[in-house]
XYZ file of C-alpha atoms in Angstrom:
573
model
C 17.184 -53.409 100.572
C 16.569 -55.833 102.690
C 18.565 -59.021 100.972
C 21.782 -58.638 99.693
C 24.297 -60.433 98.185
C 26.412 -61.046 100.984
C 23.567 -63.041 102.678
C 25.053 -66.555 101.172
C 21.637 -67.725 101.094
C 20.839 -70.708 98.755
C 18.596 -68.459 96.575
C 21.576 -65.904 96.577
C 24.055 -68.571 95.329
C 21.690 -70.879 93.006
C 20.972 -67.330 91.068
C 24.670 -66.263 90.690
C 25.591 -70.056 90.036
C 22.992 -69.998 86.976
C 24.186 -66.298 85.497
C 27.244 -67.468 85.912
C 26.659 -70.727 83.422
C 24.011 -68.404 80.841
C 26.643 -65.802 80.193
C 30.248 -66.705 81.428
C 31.592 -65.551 85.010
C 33.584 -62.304 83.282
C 29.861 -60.900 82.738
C 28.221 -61.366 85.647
C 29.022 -58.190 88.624
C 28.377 -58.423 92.096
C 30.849 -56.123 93.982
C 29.772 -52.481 94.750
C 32.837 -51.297 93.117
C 31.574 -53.497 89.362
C 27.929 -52.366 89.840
C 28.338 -49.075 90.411
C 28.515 -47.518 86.935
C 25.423 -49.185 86.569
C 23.533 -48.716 89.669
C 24.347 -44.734 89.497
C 22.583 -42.931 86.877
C 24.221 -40.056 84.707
C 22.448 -37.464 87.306
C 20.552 -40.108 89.928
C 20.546 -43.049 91.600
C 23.368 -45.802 93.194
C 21.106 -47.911 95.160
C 22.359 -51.485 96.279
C 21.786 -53.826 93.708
C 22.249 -57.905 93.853
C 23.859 -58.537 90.772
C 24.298 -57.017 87.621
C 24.145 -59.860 84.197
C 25.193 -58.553 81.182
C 23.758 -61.174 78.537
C 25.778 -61.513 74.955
C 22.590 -62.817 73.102
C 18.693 -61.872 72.956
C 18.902 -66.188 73.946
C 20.930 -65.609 76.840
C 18.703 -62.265 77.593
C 15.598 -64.886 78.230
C 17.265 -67.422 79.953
C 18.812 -64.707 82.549
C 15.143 -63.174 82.801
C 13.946 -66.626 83.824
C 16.323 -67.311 86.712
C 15.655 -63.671 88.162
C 11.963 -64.814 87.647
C 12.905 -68.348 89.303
C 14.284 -66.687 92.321
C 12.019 -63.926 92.837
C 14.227 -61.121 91.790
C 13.338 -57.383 90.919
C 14.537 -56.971 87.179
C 15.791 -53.206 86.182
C 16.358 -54.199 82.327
C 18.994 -51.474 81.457
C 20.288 -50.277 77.667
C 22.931 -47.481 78.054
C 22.605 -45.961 81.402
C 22.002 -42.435 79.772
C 18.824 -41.618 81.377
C 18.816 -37.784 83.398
C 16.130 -38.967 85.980
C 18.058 -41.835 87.485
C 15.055 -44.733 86.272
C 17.522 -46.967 84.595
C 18.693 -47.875 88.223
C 17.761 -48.489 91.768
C 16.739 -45.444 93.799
C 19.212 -45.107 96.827
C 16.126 -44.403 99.494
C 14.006 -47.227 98.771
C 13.545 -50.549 100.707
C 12.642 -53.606 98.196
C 11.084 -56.574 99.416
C 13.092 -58.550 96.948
C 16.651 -58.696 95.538
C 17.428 -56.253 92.647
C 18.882 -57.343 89.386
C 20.135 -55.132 86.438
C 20.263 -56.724 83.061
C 22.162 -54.899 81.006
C 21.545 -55.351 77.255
C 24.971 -53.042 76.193
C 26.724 -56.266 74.495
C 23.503 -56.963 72.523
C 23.714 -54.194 69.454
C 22.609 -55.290 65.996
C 20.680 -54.016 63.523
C 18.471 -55.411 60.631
C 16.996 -53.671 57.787
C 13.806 -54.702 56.504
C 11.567 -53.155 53.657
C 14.261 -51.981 51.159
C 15.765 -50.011 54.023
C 12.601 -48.008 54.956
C 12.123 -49.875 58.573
C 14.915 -51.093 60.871
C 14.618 -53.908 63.641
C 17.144 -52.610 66.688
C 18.294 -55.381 69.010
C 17.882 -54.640 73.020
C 21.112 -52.650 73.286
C 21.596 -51.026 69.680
C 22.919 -47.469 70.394
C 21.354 -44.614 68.159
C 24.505 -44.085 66.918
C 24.932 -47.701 65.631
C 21.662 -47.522 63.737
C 22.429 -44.352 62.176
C 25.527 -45.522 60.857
C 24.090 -49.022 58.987
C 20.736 -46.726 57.689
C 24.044 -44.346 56.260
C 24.944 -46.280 53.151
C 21.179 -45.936 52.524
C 20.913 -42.466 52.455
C 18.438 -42.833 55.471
C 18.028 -41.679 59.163
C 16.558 -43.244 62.137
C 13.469 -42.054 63.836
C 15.133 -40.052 66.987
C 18.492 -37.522 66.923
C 18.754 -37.027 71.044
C 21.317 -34.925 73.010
C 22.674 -37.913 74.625
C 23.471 -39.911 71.358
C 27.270 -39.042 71.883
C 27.277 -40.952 75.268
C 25.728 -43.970 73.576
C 22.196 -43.512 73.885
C 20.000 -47.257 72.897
C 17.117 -47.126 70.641
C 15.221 -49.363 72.938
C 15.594 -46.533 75.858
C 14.592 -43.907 74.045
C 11.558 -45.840 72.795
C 11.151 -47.161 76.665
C 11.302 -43.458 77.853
C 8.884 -41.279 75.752
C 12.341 -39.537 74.384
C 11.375 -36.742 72.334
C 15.067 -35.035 71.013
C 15.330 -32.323 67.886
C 13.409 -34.029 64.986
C 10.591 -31.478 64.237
C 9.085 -33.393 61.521
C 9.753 -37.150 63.261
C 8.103 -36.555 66.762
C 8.749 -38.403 70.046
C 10.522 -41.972 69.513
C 7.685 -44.502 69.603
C 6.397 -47.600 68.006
C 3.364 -49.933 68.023
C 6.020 -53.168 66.954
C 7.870 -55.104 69.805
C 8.963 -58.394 71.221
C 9.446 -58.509 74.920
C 8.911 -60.311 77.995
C 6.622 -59.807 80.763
C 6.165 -61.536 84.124
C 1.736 -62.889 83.302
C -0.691 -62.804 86.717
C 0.477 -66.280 87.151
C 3.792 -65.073 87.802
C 4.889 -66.912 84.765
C 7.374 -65.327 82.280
C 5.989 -64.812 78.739
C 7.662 -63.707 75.277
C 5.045 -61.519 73.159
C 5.865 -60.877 70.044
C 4.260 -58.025 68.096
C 6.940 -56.991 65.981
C 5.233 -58.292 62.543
C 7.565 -60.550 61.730
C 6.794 -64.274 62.025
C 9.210 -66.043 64.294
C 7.486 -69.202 65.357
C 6.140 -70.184 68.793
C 8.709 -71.304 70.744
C 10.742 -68.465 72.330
C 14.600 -69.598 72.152
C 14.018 -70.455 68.319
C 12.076 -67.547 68.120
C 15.174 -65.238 69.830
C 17.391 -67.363 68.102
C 16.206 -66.101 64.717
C 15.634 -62.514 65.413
C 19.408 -62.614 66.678
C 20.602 -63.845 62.720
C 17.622 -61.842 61.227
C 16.496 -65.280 59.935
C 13.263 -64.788 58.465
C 11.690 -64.593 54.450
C 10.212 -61.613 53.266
C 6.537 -63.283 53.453
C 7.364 -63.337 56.857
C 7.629 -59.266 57.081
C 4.587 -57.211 57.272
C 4.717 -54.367 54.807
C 5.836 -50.939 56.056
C 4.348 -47.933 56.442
C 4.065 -44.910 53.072
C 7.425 -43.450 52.846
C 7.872 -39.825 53.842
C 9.960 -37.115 55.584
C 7.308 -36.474 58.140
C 5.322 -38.523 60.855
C 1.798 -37.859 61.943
C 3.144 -35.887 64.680
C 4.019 -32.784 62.111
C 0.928 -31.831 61.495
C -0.485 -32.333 65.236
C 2.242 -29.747 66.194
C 0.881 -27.368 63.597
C -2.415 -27.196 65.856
C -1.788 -24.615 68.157
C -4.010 -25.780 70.859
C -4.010 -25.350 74.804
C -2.435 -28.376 74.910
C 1.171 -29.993 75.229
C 2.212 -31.453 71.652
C 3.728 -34.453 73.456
C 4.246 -35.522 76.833
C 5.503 -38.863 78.781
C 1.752 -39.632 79.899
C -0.134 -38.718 76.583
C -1.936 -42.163 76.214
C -1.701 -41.741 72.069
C 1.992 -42.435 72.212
C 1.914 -45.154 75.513
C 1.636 -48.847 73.904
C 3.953 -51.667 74.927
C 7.106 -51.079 74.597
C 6.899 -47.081 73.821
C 6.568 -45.672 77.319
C 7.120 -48.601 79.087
C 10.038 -47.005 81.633
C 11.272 -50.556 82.241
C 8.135 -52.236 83.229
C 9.262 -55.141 80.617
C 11.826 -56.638 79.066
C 12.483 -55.599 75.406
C 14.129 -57.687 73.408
C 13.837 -55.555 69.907
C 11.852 -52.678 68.365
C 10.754 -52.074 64.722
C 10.885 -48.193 63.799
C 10.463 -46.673 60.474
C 13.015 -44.668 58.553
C 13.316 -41.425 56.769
C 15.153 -40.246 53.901
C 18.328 -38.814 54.627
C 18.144 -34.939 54.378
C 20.427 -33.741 51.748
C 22.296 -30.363 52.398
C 20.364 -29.158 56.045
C 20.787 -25.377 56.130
C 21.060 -23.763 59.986
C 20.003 -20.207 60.652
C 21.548 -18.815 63.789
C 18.621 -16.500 65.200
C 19.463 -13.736 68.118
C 16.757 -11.641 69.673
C 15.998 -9.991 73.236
C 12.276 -10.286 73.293
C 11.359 -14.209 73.618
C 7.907 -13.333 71.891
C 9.809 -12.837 68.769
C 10.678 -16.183 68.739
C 7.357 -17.555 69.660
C 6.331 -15.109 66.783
C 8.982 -16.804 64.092
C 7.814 -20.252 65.656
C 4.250 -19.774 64.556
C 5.153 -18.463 61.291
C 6.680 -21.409 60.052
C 4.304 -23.941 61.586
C 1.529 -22.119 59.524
C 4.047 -21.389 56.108
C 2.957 -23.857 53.441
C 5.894 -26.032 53.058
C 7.839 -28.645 54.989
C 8.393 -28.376 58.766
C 12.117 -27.640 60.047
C 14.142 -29.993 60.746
C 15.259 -28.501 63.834
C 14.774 -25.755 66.253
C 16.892 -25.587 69.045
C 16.820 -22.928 71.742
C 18.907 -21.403 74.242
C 19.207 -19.206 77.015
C 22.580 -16.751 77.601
C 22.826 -18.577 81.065
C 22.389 -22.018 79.367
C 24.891 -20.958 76.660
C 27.592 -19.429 79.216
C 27.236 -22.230 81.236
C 27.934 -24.914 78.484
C 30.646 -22.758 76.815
C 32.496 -22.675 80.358
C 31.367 -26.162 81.580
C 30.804 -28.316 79.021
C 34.067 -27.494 76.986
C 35.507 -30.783 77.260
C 31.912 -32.082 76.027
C 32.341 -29.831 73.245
C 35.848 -31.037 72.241
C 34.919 -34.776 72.398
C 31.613 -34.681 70.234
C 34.298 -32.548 67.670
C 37.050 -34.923 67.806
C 36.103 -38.573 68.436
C 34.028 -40.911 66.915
C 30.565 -42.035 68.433
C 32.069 -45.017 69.589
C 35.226 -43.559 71.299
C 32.824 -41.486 72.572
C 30.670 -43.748 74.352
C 34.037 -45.652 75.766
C 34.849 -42.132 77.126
C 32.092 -41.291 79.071
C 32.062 -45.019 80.486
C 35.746 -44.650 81.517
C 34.694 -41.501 83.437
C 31.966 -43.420 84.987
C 34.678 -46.241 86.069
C 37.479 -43.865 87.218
C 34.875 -41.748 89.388
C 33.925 -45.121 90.750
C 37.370 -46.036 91.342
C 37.956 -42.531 93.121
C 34.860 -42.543 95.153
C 36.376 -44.968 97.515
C 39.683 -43.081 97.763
C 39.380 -40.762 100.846
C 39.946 -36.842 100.059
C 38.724 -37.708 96.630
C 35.285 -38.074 96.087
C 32.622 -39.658 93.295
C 33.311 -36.419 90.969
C 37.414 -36.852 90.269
C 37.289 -37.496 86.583
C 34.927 -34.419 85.996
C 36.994 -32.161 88.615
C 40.094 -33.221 86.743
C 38.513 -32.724 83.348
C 37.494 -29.523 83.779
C 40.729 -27.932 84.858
C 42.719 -29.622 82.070
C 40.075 -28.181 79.376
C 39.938 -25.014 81.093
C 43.294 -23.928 79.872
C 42.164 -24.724 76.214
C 40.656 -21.385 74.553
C 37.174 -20.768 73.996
C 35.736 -23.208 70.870
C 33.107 -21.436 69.516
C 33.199 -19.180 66.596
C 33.137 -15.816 66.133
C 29.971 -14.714 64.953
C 27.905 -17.094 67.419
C 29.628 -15.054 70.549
C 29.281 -11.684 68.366
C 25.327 -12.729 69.049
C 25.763 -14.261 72.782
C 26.911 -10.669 73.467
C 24.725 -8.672 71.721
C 21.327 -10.890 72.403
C 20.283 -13.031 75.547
C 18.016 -15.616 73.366
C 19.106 -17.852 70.694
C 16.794 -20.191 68.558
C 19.034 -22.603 66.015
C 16.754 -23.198 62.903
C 17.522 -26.014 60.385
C 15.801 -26.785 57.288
C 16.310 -28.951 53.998
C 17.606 -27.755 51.403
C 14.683 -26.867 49.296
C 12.987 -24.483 52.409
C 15.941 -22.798 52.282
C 15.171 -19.453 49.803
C 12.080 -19.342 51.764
C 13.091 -19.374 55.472
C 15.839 -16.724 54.485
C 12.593 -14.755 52.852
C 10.190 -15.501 55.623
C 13.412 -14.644 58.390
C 14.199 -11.731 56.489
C 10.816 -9.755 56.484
C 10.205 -10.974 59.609
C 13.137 -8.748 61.235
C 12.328 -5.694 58.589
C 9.690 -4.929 60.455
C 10.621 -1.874 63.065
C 8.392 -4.021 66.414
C 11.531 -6.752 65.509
C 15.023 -5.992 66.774
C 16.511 -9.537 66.369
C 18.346 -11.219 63.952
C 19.802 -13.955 62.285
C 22.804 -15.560 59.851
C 23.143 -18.589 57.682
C 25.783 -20.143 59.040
C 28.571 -22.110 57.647
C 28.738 -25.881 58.010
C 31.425 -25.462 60.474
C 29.657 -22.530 62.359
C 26.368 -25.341 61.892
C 28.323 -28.025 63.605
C 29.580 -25.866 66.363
C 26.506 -24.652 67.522
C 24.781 -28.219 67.468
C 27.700 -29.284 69.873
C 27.207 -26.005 72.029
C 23.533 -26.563 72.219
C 23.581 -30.327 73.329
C 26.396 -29.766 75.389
C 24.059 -27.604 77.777
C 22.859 -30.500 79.457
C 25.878 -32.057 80.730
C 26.939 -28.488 81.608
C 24.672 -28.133 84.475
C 25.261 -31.367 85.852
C 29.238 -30.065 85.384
C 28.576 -27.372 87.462
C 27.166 -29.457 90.108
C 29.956 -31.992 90.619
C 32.729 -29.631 90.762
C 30.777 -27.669 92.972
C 29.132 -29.461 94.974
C 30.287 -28.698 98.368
C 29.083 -25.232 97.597
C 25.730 -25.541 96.423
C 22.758 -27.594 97.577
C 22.018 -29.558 94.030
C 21.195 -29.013 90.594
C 17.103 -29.361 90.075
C 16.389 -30.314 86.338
C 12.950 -29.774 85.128
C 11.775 -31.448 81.742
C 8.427 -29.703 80.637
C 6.161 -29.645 78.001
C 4.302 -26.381 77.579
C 0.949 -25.387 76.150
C 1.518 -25.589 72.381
C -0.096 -21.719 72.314
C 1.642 -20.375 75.214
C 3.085 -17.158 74.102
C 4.566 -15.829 77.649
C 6.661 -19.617 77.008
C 9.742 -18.379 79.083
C 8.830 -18.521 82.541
C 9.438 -15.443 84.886
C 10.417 -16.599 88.594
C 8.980 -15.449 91.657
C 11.524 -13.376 93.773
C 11.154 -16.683 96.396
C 12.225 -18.653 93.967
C 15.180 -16.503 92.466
C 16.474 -15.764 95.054
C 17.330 -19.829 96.414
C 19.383 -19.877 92.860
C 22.543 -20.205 92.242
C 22.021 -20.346 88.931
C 19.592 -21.543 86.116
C 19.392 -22.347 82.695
C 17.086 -22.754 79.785
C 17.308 -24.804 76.422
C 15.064 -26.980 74.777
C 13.011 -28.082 71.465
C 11.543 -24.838 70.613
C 8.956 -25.908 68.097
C 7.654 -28.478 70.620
C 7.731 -26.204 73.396
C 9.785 -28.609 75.395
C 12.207 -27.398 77.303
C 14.502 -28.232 79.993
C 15.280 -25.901 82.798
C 18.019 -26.580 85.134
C 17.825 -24.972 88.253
C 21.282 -24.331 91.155
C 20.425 -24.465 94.241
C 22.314 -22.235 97.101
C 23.708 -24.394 99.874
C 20.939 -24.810 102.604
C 17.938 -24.833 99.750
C 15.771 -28.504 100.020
C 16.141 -29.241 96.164
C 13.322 -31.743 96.494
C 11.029 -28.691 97.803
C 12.368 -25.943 94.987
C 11.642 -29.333 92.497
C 7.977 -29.372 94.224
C 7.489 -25.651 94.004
C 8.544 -25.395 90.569
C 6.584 -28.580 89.122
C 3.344 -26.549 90.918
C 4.198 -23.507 89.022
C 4.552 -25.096 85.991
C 1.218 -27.366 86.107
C -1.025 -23.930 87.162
C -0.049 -23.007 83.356
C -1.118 -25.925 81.667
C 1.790 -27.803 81.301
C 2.669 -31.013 81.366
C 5.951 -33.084 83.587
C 7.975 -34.718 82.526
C 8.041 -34.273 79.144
C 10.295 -36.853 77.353
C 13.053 -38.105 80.146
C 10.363 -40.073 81.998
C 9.447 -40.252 85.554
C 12.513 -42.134 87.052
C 13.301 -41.251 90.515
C 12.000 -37.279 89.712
C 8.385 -37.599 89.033
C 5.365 -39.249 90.977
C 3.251 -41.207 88.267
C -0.003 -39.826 88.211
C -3.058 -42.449 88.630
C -3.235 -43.088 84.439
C 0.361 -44.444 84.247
C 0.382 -46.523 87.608
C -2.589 -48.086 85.340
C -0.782 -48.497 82.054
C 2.225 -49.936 84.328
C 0.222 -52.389 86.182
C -1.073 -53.945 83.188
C 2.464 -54.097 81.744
C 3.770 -55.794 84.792
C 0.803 -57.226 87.519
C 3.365 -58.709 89.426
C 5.594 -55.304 89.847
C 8.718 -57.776 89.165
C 10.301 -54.869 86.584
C 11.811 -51.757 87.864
C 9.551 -51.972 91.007
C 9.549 -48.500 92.642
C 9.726 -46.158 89.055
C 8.165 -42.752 89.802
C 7.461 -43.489 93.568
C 5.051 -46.368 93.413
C 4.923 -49.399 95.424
C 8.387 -51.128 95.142
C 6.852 -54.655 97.130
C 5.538 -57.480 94.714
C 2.374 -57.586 93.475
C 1.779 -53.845 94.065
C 1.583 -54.348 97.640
């Protein structure tokens, strides 16, 4: 970077001085020791930033976007800091022509329902968790269930980032209704507001109001039918050539869905579903991958509802996350959502705190963690490692309660045939719970692995992919070039979407950024699509479609300059 904030400049100072006055000196972070849990993502970044603002109010929000704007400032608006491709945050190895700010929207969480409960307007920094618990007393759900809802995942982020997560029958998180703020071709910062409620002109009253949820019903727009399903169930029932959804499908890029950052979003407007009563998980075990496919296809042509859920796994993915992600597995069982989310950010703060300790390193808290769980015995029950040992693939199927008779009927015939050797059990809720845990623990297993050992490997090289949505050969094979680089690698993902994620280990003395390159070419030459639903961030190069979407976002490149290796200089320069 090539200003930073200990230049005393007069820009420098008149920025700080006005942050300072908007939101209170206590929320306003400028040492690298502050920052830092916000400059470093969960898996990249911890560039230099100039100051990090963490507004109370959507009012304060603006007023902090228009002194960055003021003082010619590179914004990186910022929910939750959950992201696994490091775009919520400045890139380490890039050199800005400008100043970077993070606004961090955290403080800013409310919800209001609109529409007798059936739509829900989430304010800038609402975690997923937060909205699930208001729609509870409703006997709703939200749009999106993610794996990294138990570290405080935002509605606005997954929205931002194309996130896709387990709901079968919801589809990726996106949404046509928004108010945010962009920086015009003038340079001139602008509040839009498409969120079809009527808010008046000026912007402050406008914020103002959305803040108290001060508005008459006239002023609402009437929501969409009511149902269990979105569009997107009966698009994944078309077994094309195609990905079902993907970060740079144009049908779900508008606004604020897919927007990576590019502008400021103040609040989104997402539909509801009614809460499904009595969810039924299957626990399927098989050694040939094509059975699954097989089961997959079966359902998406059966005559009734979608799943809810079908969540897959790998033996390596499953070892790995019962050994690694133990402590992952205890907190998601134990503590709230909230706790939860205070957890993982005093991690964050004591590996900060560590990092700057010599003989210690950035990875103490997870080091430490994982030797004190170690010692604890293994968590999951006993019929789920009964199948880890006797099968090396593992698909967790959940349906509603009136699919139920059916699925065991359909599951049941399925394996009676003598070309079948799997099978499957209907598990218990506790045996239910358990395997959810196990399966969205996988992801912060890998990165585990990583940190406590990473003077012994070269990295840990995620891949988020969407497949061909008739790809029956949909576990990849590795070439011996590749396999033999690996420490390690594991597979898990959303089955019925043929999304998965694929973390890779890299021996000591491997270029991870070449293995990611190699395996990103491997993956294209079958039709696929990357990234898939964790966006480009600091992983992916945006191909020549989204630098378009993002330049009409943002003409002046004065939001998250730099996301998925573009220009990083003002104006696109």
């Amino acid at each position: 970077m090539t200003q930073q904030l200990g230049q005393t400049s007069g820009v420098a100072k008149n920025a700080i001085d006005a942050f300072e006055r908007i939101v209170g000196h206590a929320h306003v972070l400028t040492s690298s020791r502050t920052t830092a849990p916000f400059s470093k993502g969960y898996r990249f970044g911890g560039g230099a930033v100039f100051a990090v603002v963490r507004p109370g109010t959507l009012v304060e929000m603006w007023h902090v976007l228009q002194v960055a704007v003021d003082n010619d400032l590179i914004i990186i608006p910022q929910a939750s800091n959950t992201g696994l491709t490091g775009g919520s945050g400045p890139a380490p190895d890039q050199s800005y022509d400008r100043p970077v700010v993070i606004v961090s929207t955290h403080r800013i969480d409310e919800v209001h329902l609109i529409n007798d409960a059936r739509e829900a307007i989430s304010l800038a920094g609402t975690p997923l968790t937060h909205l699930t618990d208001v729609l509870a007393p409703h006997h709703r759900e939200p749009h999106s269930v993610i794996g990294s809802t138990s570290i405080g995942a935002s509605v606005v982020g997954g929205i931002s980032n194309n996130s896709g997560g387990s709901q079968i029958r919801k589809g990726p998180a996106f949404t046509r209704e928004s108010i945010f703020a962009r920086v015009n071709e003038q340079g001139t910062l602008e509040l839009v507001n498409h969120l079809g409620i009527n808010l008046g002109g000026d912007p402050v009253v406008a914020l103002e109001r959305l803040q108290r949820g001060d508005w008459a019903a006239d002023d609402v727009t009437a929501p969409p039918e009511d149902s269990a399903e979105s569009e997107y169930a009966q698009r994944l029932r078309q077994i094309e050539p195609t990905p079902a959804r993907y970060n740079a499908n144009p049908e779900y890029l508008f606004e604020a869905s897919g927007s990576a950052g590019k502008i400021a979003v103040f609040a989104v407007r997402t539909r509801t579903f009614p809460q499904q009563q009595n969810p039924t998980m299957f626990y399927i075990g098989t050694n040939n991958p094509r059975e699954l496919e097989a089961i997959r296809r079966e359902f998406l042509a059966a005559d009734m509802p979608l799943p809810i859920s079908g969540e897959y796994m790998g033996r390596s993915a499953f070892d790995l996350a019962a050994k690694y992600g133990k402590d992952t597995f205890v907190v998601m069982k134990y503590a709230s959502p909230r706790l939860q989310t205070r957890l993982f950010a005093f991690k964050t703060w004591v590996n900060g705190l560590f990092s700057k300790i010599p003989g210690f390193g950035p990875t103490f808290a997870d080091s430490a963690s994982q030797i004190l769980f170690s010692v604890l015995p293994g968590q999951l029950p006993k019929r789920i490692v009964e199948y880890r040992d006797r099968f090396e693939h593992y698909l967790l199927l959940t349906v509603g309660e009136h699919e139920k008779l059916a699925t065991v009927q359909l599951l049941s015939e399925f394996f009676a045939k003598p070309e079948n050797t799997g099978d499957f059990f209907e598990t218990t809720p506790d045996e239910a719970e358990a395997a959810s845990r196990h399966r969205f623990g996988a992801a912060s297993a890998a990165t585990r692995y990583e940190e406590v050992k990473r003077r012994k490997i070269a990295g840990l090289v995620p891949i988020d992919v969407a497949l061909r949505r008739d790809e029956w050969d949909w576990l990849e094979v590795l070439p011996q070039e590749i396999s033999d680089q690996l420490v390690a690698s594991a597979y898990y993902g959303h089955f019925f979407c043929h999304v998965m994620h694929q973390d890779y280990l890299a021996k000591k003395g491997v270029d991870p950024e070449q293995l990611h390159e190699r395996l990103v070419e491997l993956l294209e030459a079958r039709g696929a699509k990357l990234p898939a639903e964790h966006n480009y961030g600091r992983l992916y190069p945006l191909p020549d479609s989204m630098i378009k979407h993002f330049k009409e976002l943002d003409p002046t490149n004065t939001f998250n300059a730099g996301i998925g290796g573009t220009s990083t200089r003002k104006n696109w320069a």
